[in-house]
mmCIF file of C-alpha atoms in Angstrom:
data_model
loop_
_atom_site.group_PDB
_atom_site.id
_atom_site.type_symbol
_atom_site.label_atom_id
_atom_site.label_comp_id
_atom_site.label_asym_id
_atom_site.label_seq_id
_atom_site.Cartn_x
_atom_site.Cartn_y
_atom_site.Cartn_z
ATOM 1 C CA UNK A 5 10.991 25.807 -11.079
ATOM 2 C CA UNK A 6 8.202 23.210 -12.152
ATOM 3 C CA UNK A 7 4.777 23.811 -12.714
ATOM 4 C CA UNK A 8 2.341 21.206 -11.374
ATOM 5 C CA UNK A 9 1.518 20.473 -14.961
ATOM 6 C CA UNK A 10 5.539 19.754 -15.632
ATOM 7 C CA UNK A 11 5.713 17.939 -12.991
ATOM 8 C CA UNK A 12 2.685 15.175 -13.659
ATOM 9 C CA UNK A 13 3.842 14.960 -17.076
ATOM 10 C CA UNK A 14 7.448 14.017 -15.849
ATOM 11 C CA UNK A 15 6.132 11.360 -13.046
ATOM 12 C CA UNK A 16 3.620 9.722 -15.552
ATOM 13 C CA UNK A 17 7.011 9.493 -17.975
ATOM 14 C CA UNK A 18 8.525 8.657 -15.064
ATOM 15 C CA UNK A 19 6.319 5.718 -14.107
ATOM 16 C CA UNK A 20 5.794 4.932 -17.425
ATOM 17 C CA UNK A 21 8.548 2.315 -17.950
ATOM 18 C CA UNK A 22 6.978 0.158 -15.308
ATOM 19 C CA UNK A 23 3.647 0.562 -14.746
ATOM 20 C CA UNK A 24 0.402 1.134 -16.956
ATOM 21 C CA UNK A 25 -0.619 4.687 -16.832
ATOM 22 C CA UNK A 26 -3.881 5.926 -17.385
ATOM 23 C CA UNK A 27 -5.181 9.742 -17.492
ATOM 24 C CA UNK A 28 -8.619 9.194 -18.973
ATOM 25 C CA UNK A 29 -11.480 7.718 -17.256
ATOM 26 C CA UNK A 30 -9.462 7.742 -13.709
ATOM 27 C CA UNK A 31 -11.633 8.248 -10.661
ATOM 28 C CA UNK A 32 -12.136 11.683 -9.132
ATOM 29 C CA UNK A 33 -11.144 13.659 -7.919
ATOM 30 C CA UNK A 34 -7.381 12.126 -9.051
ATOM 31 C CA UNK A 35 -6.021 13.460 -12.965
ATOM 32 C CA UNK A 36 -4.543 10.509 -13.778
ATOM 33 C CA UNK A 37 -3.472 6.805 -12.301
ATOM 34 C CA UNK A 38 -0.860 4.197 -12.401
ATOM 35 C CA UNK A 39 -0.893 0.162 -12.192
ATOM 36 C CA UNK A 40 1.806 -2.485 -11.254
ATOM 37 C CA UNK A 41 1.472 -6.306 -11.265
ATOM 38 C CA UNK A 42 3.616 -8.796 -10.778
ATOM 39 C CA UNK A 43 2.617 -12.542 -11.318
ATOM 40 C CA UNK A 44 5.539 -14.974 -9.503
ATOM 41 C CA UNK A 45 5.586 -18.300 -9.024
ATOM 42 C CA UNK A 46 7.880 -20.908 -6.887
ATOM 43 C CA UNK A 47 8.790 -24.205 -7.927
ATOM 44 C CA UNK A 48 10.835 -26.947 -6.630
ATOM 45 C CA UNK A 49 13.570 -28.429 -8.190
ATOM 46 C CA UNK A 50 10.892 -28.800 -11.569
ATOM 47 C CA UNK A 51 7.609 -27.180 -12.774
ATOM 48 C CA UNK A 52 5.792 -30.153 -12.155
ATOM 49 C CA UNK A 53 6.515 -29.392 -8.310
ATOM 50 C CA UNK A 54 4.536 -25.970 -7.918
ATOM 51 C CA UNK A 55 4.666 -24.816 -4.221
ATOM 52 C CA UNK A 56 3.110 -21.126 -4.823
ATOM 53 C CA UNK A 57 1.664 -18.410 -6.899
ATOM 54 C CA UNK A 58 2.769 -14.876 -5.619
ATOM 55 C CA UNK A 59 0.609 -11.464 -6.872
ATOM 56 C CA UNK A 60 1.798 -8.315 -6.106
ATOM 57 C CA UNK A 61 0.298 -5.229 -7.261
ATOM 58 C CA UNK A 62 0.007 -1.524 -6.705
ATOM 59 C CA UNK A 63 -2.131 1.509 -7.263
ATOM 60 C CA UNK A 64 -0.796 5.345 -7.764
ATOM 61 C CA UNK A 65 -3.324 8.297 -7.387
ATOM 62 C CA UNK A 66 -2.172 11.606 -8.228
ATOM 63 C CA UNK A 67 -3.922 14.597 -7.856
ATOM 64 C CA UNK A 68 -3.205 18.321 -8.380
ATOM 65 C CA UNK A 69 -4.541 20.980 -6.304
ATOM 66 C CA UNK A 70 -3.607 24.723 -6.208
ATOM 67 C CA UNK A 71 -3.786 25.272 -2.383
ATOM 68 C CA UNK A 72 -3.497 22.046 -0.029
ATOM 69 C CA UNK A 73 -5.207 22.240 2.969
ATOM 70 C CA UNK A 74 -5.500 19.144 6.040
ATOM 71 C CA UNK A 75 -9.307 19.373 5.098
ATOM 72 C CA UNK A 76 -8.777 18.711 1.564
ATOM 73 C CA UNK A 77 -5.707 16.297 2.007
ATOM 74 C CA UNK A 78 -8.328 14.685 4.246
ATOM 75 C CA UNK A 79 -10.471 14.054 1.445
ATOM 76 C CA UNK A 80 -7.908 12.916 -1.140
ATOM 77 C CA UNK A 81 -6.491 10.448 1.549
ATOM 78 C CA UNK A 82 -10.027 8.954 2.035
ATOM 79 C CA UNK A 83 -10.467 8.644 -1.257
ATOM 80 C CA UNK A 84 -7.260 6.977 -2.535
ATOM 81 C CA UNK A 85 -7.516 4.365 0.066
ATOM 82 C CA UNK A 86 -11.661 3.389 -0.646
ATOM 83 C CA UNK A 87 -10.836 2.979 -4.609
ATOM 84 C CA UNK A 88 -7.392 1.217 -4.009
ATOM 85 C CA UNK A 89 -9.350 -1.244 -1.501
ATOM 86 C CA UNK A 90 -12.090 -1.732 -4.199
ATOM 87 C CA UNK A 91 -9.442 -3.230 -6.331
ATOM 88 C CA UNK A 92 -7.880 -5.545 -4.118
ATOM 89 C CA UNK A 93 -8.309 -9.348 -5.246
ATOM 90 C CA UNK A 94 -6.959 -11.050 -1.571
ATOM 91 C CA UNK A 95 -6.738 -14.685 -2.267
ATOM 92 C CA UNK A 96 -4.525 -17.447 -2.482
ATOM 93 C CA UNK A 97 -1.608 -16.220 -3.758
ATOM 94 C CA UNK A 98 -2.090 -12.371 -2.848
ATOM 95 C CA UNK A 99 1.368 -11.061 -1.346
ATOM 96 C CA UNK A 100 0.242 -7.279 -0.981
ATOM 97 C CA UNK A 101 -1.655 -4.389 -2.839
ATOM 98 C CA UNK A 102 -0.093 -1.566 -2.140
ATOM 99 C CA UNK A 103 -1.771 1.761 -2.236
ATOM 100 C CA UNK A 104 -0.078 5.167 -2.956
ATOM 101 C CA UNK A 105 -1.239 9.133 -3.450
ATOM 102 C CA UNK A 106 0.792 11.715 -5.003
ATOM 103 C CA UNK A 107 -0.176 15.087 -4.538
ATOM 104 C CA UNK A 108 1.539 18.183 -6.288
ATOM 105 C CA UNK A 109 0.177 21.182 -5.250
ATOM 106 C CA UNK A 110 1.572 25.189 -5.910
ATOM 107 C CA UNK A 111 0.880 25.555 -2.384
ATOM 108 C CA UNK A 112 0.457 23.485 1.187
ATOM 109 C CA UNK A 113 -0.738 24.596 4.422
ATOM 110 C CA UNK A 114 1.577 23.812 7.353
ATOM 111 C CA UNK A 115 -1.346 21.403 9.186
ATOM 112 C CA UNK A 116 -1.644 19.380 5.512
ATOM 113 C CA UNK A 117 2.242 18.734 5.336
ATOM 114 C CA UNK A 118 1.801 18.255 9.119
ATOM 115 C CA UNK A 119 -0.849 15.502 8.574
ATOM 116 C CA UNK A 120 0.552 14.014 5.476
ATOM 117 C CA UNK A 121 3.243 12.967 7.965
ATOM 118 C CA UNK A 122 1.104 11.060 9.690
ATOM 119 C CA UNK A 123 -0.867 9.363 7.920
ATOM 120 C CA UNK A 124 -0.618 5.852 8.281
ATOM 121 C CA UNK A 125 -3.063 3.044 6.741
ATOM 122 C CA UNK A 126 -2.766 -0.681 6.625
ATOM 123 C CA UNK A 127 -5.203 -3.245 6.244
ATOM 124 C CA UNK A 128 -4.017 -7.392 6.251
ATOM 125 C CA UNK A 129 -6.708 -10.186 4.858
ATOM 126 C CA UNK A 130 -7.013 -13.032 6.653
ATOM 127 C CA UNK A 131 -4.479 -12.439 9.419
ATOM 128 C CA UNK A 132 -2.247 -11.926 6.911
ATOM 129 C CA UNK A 133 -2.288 -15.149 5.412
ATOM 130 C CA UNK A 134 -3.671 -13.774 1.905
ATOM 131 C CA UNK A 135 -1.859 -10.316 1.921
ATOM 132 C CA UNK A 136 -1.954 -7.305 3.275
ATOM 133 C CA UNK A 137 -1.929 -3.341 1.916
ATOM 134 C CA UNK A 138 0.539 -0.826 2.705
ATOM 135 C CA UNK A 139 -0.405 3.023 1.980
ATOM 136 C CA UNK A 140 2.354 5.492 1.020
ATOM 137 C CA UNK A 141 1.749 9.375 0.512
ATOM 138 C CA UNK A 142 3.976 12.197 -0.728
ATOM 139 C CA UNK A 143 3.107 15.726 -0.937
ATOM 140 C CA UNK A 144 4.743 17.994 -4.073
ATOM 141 C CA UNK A 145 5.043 21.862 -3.255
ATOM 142 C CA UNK A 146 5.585 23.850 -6.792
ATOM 143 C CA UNK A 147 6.267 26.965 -4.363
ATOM 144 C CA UNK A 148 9.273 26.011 -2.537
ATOM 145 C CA UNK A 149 9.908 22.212 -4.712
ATOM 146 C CA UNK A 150 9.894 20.242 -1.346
ATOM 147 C CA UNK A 151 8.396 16.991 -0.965
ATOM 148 C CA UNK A 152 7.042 15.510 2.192
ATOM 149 C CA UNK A 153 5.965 11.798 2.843
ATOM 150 C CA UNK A 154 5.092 9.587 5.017
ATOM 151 C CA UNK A 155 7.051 7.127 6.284
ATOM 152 C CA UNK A 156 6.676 4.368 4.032
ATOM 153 C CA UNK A 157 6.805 7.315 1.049
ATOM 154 C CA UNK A 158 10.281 7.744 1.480
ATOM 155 C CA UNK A 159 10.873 5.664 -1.992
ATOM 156 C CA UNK A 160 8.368 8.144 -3.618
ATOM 157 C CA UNK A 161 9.950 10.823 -2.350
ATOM 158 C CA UNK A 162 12.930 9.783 -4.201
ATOM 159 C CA UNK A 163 11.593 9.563 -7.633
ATOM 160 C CA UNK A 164 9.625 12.494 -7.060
ATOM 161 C CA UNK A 165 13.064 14.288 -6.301
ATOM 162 C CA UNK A 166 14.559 13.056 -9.307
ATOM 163 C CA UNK A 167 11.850 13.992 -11.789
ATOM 164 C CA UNK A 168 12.066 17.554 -10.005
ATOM 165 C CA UNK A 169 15.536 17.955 -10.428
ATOM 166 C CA UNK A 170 14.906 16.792 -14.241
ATOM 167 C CA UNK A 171 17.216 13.350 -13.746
ATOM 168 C CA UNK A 172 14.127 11.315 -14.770
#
């Protein structure tokens, strides 16, 4: 069975090949971050016919708590979702920002798996027309090695099952 400190050290590998991965500086209350951006853009037929520009980025929090509670979930949740807001540059040519918290904890109440569920956050700009941000969340248990997510998590829950099991 993993430890919580196993277990970040295998994601941030594990997100390492595509994303840039930061564990100093990060904001709290997370222990360490991850970036993605991707710069398209759409021609026709030539270059010199440029019909769009297409960003799409996204932000990983992961934090580490000993016992996960709704409150404190609560808290993380709120937080995540302020800081990967402050980062969004909507614009011409924004697709999406998506925004994601991991959480690997030893233990999690019932209520905070319960709630991490449900959690559900989106936010478009400008009807839509210059992006929009999706929020994913997956919750780690050291004590039993389950993960739970939300629905848009699912792909999280995935790699987080992998890196468990010691495939990644």
């Amino acid at each position: 069975m993993k430890t919580r400190g196993e277990m970040l050290e295998g994601l941030l590998k594990s997100f390492g090949g595509y994303y840039t991965v930061c564990q100093d500086g990060v904001a709290a209350p997370f222990v360490a971050e991850a970036e993605f951006h991707s710069h398209t853009e759409q021609y026709f037929l030539v270059k010199a016919a440029h019909i769009a520009d297409i960003d799409s980025n996204e932000h990983v929090f992961f934090a580490s708590e000993e016992q996960l509670t709704a409150e404190s979930l609560s808290g993380l949740d709120s937080r995540a979702w302020e800081e990967g807001l402050s980062r969004v540059r909507a614009g011409e040519g924004h697709r999406n920002t998506d925004i994601s918290l991991i959480v690997l904890c030893d233990r999690a109440d019932r209520d905070a798996l319960k709630h991490a569920r449900r959690l559900y956050r989106y936010k478009s700009y400008k009807w839509g027309f210059q992006g929009w941000s999706g929020y994913r969340v997956a919750v780690w248990e050291a004590e039993g090695g389950s993960v739970t997510c939300n629905r848009l998590g699912k792909n999280l829950k995935a790699t987080i099952g992998r890196v468990s099991d010691g495939q990644a």
